[in-house]
Coordinates of C-alpha atoms in Angstrom, one line a residue:
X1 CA 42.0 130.1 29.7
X2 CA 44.8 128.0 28.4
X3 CA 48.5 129.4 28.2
X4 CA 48.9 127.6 25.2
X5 CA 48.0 129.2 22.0
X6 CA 47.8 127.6 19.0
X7 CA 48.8 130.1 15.6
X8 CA 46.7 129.5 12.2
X9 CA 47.9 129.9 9.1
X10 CA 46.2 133.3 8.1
X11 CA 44.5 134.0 4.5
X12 CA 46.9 136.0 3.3
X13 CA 45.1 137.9 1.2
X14 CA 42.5 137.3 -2.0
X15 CA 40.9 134.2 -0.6
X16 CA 44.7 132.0 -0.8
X17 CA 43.8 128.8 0.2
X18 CA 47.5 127.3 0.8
X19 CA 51.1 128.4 1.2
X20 CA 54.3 126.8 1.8
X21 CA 56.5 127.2 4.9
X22 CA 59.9 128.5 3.3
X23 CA 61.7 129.4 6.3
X24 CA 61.0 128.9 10.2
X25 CA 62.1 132.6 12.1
X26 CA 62.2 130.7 15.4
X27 CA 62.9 127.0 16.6
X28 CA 61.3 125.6 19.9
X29 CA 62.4 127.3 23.3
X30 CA 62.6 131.1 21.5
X31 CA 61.5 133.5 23.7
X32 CA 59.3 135.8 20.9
X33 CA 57.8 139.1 21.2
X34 CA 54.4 140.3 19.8
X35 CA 54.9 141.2 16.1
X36 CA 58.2 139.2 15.8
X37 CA 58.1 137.8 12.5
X38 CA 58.0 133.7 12.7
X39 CA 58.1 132.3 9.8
X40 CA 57.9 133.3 5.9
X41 CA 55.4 131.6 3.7
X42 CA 54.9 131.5 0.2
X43 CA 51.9 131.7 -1.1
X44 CA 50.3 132.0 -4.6
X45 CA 51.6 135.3 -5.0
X46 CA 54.2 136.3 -3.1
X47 CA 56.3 135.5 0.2
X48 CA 55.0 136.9 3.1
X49 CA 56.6 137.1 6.8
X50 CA 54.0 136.5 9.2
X51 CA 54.0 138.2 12.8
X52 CA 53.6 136.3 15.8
X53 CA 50.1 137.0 17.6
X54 CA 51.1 136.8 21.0
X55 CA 54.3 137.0 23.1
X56 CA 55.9 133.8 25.1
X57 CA 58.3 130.8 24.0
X58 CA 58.1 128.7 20.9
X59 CA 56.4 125.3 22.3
X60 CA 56.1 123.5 18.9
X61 CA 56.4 123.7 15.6
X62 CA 54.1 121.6 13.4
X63 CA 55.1 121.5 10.0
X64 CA 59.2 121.5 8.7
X65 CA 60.4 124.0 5.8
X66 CA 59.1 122.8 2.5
X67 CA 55.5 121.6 3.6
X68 CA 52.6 123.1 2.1
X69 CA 49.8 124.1 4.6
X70 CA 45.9 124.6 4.1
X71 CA 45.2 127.8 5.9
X72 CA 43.2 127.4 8.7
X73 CA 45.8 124.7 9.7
X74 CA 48.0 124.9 12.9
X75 CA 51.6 125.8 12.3
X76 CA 53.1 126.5 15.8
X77 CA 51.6 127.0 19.8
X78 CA 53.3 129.1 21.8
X79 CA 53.4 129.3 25.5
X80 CA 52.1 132.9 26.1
X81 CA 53.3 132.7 30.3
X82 CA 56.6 130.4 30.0
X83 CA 57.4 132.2 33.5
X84 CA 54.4 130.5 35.5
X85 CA 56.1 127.1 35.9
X86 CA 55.8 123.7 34.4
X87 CA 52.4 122.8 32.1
X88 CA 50.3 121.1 33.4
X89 CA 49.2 117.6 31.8
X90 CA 45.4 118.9 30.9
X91 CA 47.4 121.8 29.5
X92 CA 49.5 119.8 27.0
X93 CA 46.9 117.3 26.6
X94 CA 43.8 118.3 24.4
X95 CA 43.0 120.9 22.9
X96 CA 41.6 123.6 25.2
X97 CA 38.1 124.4 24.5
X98 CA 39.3 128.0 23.2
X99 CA 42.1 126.5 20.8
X100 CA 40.5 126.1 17.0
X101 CA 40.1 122.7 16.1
X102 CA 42.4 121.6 13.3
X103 CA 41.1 119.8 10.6
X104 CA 41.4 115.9 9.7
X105 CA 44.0 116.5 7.2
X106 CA 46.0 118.6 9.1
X107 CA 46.4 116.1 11.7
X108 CA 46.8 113.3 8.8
X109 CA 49.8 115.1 7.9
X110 CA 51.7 115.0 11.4
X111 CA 54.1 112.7 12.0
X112 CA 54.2 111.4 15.7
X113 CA 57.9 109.8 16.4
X114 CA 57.6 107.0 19.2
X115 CA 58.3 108.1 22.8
X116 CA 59.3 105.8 25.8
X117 CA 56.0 103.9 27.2
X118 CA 54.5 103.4 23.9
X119 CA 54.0 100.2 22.5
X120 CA 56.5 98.2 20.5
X121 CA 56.0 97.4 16.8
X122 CA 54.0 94.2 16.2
X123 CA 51.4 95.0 19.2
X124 CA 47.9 96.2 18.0
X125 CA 48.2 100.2 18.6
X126 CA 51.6 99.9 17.8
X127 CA 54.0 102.1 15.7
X128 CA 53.2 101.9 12.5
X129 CA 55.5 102.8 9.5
X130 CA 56.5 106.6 9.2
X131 CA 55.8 107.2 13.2
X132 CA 51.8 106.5 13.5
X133 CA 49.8 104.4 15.6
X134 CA 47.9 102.0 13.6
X135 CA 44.6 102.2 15.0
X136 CA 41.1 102.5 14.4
X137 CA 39.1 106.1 14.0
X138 CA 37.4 105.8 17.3
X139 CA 39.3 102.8 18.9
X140 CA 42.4 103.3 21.6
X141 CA 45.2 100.5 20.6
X142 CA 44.8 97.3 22.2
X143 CA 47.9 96.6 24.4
X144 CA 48.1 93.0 23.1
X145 CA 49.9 90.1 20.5
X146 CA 48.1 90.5 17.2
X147 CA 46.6 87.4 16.3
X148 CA 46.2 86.2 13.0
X149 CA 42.8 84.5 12.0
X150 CA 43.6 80.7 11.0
X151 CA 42.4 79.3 7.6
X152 CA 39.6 76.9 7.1
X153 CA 40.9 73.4 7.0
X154 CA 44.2 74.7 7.8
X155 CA 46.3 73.9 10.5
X156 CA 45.2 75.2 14.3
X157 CA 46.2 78.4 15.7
X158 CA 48.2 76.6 18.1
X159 CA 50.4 75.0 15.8
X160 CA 51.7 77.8 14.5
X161 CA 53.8 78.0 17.7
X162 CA 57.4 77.2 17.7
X163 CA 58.2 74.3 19.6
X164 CA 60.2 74.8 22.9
X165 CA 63.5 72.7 21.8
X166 CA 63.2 71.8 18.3
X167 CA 65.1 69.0 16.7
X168 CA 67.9 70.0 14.7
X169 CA 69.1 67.8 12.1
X170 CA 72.4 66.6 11.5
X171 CA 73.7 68.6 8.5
X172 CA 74.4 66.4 5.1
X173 CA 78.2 66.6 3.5
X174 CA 78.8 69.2 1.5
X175 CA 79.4 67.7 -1.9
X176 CA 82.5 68.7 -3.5
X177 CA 82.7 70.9 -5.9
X178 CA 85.7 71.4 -8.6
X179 CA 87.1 75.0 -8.5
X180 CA 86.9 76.9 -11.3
X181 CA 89.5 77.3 -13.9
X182 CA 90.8 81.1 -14.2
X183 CA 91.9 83.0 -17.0
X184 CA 94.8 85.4 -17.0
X185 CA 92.5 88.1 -15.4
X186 CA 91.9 86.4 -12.3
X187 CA 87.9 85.5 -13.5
X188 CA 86.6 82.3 -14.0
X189 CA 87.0 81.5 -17.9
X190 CA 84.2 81.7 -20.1
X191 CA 82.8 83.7 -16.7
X192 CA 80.7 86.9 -16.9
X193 CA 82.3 90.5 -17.0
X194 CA 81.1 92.3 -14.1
X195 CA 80.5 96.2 -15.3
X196 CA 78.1 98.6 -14.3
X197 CA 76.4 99.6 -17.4
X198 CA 77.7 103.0 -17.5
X199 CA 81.3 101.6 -17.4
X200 CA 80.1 99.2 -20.4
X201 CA 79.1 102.2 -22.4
X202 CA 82.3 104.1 -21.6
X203 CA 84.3 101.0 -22.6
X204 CA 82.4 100.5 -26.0
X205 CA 82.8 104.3 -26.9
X206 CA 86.6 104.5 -25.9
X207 CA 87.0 101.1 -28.3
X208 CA 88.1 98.7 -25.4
X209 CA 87.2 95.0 -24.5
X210 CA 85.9 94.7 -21.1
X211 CA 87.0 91.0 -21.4
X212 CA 90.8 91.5 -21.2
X213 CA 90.8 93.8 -18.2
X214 CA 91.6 93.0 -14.6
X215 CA 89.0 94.8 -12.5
X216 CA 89.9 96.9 -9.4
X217 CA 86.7 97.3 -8.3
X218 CA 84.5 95.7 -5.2
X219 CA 84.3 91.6 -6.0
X220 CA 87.3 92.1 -9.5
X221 CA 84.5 94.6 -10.8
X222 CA 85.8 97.0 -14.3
X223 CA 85.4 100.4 -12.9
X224 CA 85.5 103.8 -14.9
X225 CA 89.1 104.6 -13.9
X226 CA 90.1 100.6 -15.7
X227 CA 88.5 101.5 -18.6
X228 CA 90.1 105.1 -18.9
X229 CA 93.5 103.8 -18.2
X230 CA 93.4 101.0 -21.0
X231 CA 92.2 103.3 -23.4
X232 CA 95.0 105.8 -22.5
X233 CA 98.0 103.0 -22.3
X234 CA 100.3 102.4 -25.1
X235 CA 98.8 100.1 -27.6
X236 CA 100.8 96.4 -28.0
X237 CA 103.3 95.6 -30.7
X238 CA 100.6 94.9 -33.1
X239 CA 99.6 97.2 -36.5
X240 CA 98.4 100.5 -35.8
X241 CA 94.6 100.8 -36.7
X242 CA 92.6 103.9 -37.3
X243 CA 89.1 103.2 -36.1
X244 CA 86.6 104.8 -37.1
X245 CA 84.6 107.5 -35.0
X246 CA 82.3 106.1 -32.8
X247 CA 78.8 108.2 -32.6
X248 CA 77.1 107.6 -28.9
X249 CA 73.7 105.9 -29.4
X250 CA 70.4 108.1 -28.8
X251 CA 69.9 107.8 -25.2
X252 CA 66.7 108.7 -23.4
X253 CA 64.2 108.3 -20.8
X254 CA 63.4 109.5 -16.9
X255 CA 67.4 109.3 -15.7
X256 CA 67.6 112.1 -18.1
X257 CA 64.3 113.6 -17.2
X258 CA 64.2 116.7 -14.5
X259 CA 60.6 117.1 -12.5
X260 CA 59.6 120.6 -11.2
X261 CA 56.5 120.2 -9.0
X262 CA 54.1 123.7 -9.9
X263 CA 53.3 125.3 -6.7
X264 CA 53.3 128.8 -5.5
X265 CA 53.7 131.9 -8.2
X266 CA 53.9 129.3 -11.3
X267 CA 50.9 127.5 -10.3
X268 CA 49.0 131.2 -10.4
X269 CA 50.3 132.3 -12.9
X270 CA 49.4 129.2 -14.7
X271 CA 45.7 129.3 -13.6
X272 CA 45.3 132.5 -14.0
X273 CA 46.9 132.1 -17.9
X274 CA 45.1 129.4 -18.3
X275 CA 41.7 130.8 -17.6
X276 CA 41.9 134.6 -19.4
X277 CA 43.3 132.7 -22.8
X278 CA 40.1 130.6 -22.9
X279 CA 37.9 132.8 -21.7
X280 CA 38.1 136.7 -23.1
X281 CA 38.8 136.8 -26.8
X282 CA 41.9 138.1 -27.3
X283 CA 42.9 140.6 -30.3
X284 CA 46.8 141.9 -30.5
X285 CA 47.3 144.8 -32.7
X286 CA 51.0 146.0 -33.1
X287 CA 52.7 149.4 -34.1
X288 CA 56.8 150.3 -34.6
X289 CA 57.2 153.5 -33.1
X290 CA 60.4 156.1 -33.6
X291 CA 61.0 156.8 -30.3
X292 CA 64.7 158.6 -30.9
X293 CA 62.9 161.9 -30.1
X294 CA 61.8 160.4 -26.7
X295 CA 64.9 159.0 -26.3
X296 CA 66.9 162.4 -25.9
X297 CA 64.2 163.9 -24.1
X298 CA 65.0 161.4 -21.5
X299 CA 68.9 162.6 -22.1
X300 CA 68.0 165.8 -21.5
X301 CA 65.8 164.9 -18.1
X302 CA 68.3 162.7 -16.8
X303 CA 71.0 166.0 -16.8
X304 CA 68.4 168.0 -14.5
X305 CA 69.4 168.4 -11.2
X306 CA 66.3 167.3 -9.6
X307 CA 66.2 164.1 -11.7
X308 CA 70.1 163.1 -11.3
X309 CA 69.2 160.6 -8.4
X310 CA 66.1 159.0 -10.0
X311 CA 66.2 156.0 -12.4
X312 CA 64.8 157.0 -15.6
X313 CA 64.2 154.7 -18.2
X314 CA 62.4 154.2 -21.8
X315 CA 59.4 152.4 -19.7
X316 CA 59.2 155.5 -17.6
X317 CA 57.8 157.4 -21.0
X318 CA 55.6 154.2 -22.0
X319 CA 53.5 153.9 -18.3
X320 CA 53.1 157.9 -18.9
X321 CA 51.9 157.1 -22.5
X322 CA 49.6 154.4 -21.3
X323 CA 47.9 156.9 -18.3
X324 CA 47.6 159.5 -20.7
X325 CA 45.9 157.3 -23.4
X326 CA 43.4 156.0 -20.9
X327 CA 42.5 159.4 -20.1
X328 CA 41.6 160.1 -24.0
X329 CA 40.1 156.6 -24.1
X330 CA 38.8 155.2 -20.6
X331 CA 36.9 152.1 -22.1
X332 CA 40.3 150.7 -22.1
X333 CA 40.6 150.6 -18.4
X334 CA 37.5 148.3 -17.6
X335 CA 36.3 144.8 -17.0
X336 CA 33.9 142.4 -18.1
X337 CA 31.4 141.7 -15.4
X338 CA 29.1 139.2 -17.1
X339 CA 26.0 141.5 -18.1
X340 CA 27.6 144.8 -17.6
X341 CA 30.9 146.3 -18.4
X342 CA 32.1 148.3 -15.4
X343 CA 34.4 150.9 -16.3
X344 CA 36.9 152.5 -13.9
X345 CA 38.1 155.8 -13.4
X346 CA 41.2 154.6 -11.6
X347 CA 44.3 153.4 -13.5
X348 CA 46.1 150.6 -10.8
X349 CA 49.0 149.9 -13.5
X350 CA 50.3 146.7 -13.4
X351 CA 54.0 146.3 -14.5
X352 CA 55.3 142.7 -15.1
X353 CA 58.6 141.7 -13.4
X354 CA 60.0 138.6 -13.9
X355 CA 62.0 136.9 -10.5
X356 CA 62.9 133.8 -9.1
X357 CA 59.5 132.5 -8.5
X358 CA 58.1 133.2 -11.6
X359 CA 56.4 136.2 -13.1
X360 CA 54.6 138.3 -11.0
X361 CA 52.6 141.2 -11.8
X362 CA 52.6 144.1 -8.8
X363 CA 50.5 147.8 -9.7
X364 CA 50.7 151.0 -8.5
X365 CA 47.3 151.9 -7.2
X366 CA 45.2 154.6 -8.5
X367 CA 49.0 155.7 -11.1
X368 CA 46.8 158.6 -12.9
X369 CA 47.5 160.5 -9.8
X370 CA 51.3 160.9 -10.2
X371 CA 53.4 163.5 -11.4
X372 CA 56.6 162.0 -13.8
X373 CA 58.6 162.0 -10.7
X374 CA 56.3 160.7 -8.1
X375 CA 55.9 157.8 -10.8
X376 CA 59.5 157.0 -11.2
X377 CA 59.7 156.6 -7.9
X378 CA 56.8 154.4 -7.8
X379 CA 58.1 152.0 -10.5
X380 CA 61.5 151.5 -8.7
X381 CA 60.0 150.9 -5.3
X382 CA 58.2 148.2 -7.1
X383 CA 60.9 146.8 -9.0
X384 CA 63.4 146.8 -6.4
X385 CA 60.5 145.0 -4.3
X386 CA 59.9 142.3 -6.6
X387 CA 63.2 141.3 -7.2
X388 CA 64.1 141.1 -3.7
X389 CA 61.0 138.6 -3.8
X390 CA 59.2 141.3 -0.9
X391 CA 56.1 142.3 -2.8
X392 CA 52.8 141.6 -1.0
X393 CA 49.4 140.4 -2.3
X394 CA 47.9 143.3 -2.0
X395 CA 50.3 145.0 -4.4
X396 CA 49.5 142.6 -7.1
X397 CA 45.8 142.8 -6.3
X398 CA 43.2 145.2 -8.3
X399 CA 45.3 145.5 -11.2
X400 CA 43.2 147.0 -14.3
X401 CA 45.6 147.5 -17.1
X402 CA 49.0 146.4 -17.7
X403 CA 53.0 146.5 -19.1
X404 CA 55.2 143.9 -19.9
X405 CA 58.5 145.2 -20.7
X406 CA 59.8 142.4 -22.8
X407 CA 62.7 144.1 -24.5
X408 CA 65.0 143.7 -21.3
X409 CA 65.5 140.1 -22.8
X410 CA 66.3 141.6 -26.0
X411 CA 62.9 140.6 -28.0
X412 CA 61.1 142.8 -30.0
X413 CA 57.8 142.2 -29.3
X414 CA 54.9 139.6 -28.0
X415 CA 51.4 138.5 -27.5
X416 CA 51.0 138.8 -24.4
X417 CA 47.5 137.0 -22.2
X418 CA 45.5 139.6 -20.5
X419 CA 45.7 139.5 -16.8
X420 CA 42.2 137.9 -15.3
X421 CA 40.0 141.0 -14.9
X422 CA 41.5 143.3 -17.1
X423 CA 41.0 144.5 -20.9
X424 CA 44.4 145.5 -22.2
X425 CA 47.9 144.4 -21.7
X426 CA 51.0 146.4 -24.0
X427 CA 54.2 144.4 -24.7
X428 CA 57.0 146.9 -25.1
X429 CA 59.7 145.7 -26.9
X430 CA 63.4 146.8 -27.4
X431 CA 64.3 149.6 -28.6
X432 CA 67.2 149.2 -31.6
X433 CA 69.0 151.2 -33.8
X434 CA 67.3 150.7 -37.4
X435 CA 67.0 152.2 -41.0
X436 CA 64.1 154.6 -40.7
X437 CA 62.7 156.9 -43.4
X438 CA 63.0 160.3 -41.7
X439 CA 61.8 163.9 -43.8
X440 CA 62.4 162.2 -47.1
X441 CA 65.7 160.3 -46.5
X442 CA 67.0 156.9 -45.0
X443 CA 68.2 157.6 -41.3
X444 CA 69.6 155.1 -38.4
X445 CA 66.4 155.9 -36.0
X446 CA 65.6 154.1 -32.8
X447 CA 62.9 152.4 -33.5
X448 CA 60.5 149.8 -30.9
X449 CA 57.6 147.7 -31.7
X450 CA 54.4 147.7 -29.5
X451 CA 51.9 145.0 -28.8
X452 CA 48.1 145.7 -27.5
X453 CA 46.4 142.5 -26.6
X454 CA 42.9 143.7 -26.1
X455 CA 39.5 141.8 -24.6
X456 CA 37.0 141.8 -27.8
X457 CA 34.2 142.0 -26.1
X458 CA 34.8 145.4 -24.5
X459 CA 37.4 146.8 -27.0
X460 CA 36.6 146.6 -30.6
X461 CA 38.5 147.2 -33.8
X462 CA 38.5 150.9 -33.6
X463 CA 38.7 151.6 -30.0
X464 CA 41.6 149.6 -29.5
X465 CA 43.5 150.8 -32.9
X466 CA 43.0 154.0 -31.9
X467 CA 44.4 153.8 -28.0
X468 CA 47.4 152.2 -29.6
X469 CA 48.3 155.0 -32.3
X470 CA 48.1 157.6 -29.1
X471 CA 50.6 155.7 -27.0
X472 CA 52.9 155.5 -30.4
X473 CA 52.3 159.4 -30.9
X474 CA 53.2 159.8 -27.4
X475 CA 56.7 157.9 -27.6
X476 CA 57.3 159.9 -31.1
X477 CA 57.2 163.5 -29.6
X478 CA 56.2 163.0 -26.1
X479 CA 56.4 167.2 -25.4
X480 CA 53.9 167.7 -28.0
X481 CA 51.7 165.2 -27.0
X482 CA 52.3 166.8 -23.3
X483 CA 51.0 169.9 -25.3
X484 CA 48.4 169.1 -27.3
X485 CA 46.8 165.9 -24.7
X486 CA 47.3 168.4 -21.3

């Protein structure tokens, strides 16, 4: 069996087809051990450090930082006995018989640099552009001139040989030509102005005449620094003009133009958008909620001793709003499986966070389970993994029913797409101080708007009106709804 082993990219989880190398752990010549992290990958959903399968030393790498790989594809070999000598040629040659096969484009994609013995450039088989050999699927290269076929009725293939001692001959006079006459500016008068056209744009803003400066620039070019220190000089002995303000023209087009290639999380997400909006029929029903009562409940929790140490936030009372609500209403926590509806009895809450990547959308498995405490703690973990760009894909796998916390930008409410796969997403928005009517009289309240997007062919009118009024009567006066619900 060969010593060299060749890693794979893994599927990573969810049947991921790609991922992009963002960081190589290792370079060629580490000594690694088994489980040593190698490189981190980004896939669709998340970025993921993969473990090295085998012990040994780093003998290549195959792809650089920034390449997107199919998986399947070779990334690195490693020599799994670097302390049983020098390989062997058969061993570095071809592929063992034990060694998966990568596939055509995988190979496509690497980029042989020219080693001593090769062939030079010109030679059939030789180095072509970019570091490949230019040959033939099939076909070794040819260790000879390239010939070119001759034309019909053109001249033989022999002529287009360069004689040995060719006749040179004898150059003609130069004719005289009259120098040009110069203008006080050291150019040719009546010449051109040489100015890049940024310079020329700068110069007709700031009001000045390219044609009565002396250019400092490569070849008596105007450059930037000419143009600013005419404008900024004194002005002649001539009558001072006001001039009118000059309004830049309109300018626009690609130099002005930024390109983000959509790859990893965005890419998802946008898929993912992209299919739920144009395929379940989406309803969004919305409710402004008083929530000061739930507010200084939280007050109060947050002065417990027990709770001193635990982050506790208005979106801690909404996920316990939502998991109660399902309980009273548990079409709301299904999916749409073509001809049936499968409804679950487990609640894997999704909670939207927002990072570098993008948006991802990480759950907490089976969250019906949890006391209050057990899921605070569950919603920080998550949070804290998300932004630190950690989270797996099999935390944002399974997801049934989700929160979008929009308020943290300061909006009141949204829309929001479902999720592929689930029926029910809740925007919660901010939560502001607001004139309220309050046992008879106008009060400042703090009030928050909700939003229940909803798939119509599993939740109707009714069902999805009335799941939405519970999680408001829950934010309202969460201990009686503890009460009366439990």
């Amino acid at each position: 069996m060969s010593r060299i082993k060749t890693f794979n990219l893994p599927d990573l989880g969810e049947g991921l087809t790609e991922g992009e190398i963002l960081a190589w752990l290792v370079k060629v010549g580490d000594d690694i051990e088994l489980n040593q992290p190698i490189v981190e990958v980004e896939t669709a959903k998340a970025a993921v450090e993969i473990p090295a399968k085998w012990a040994g030393r780093v003998q290549a790498i195959f792809h650089p930082e920034g390449t997107t790989v199919e998986v399947g594809s070779p990334i690195i070999s490693i020599d799994t006995d670097p302390n049983a000598g020098p390989i062997e040629q058969s061993t570095t040659g071809a592929p063992a018989a034990d060694l998966p096969t990568p596939s055509a484009a995988s190979l496509a994609a690497v980029e042989v640099a020219p080693e001593e013995g090769m062939v030079e450039p010109g030679l059939i088989g030789g180095v072509a552009p970019g570091g490949r050999t230019a040959v033939l699927v099939g076909y070794g290269p040819r260790n000879a001139p390239a010939k070119r076929r001759p034309r019909k009725g053109g001249v033989p293939a022999q002529a287009t040989t360069a004689p040995a001692a060719p006749v040179q001959a004898a150059p003609a006079p130069a004719p005289v030509v009259p120098a040009p006459a110069l203008n006080g500016n050291g150019r040719p008068a009546g010449g051109p102005v040489l100015a890049k056209p940024p310079v020329r744009k700068l110069a007709k803003d700031l009001g000045v005449d390219l044609a009565t400066l002396t250019g400092s620039g490569p070849l008596g070019s105007i450059t930037r620094e000419d143009v600013q220190r005419a404008a900024s000089a004194p002005a002649a002995a001539e009558p001072l003009t006001v001039a009118a303000p000059v309004t830049a023209a309109a300018s626009f087009g690609a130099d002005r133009e930024q390109r983000i290639p959509v790859k990893g999380v965005r890419k998802l997400t946008a898929e993912n958008m992209s299919r739920s909006a144009f395929t379940a029929p989406h309803v969004t029903e919305f409710l402004t909620v008083d929530m000061t009562r739930a507010m200084k409940a939280l007050d109060r929790l947050r002065e417990r001793r027990e709770w001193r140490d635990v982050r506790v936030s208005p979106l801690l009372l909404v996920a316990k709003a939502v998991l109660l609500a399902v309980k009273r209403h548990p079409m709301v926590n299904s999916t749409w499986a073509g001809d049936e509806i499968v409804v679950k009895d487990y609640v894997n809450l999704g909670i939207a966070a927002a990072t570098e990547r993008g948006l991802i959308v990480p759950n907490i498995k089976d969250a019906g389970r949890l006391s209050l405490r057990g899921l605070a703690d569950a919603m920080t973990d998550l949070v804290q993994t998300a932004k630190a760009g950690k989270t797996s894909p099999a935390d944002m796998s399974g997801g049934t029913l989700t929160i979008t916390n929009v308020g943290v930008f300061g909006v009141d409410t949204g829309t929001p797409i479902l999720p592929p796969g689930e029926s029910a997403i809740l925007a919660f928005g901010a939560v502001r101080e607001l004139p309220w009517v309050h046992k008879g009289k106008v009060k400042p309240r703090l009030v928050t708007t909700l939003g229940l997007s909803f798939d119509h062919r599993i939740i109707d009118g009714e069902l999805g009106s009335k799941f939405l009024r519970d999680i408001g009567d829950f934010l309202a006066d969460p201990e009686a709804a503890l009460l009366a619900w439990t």
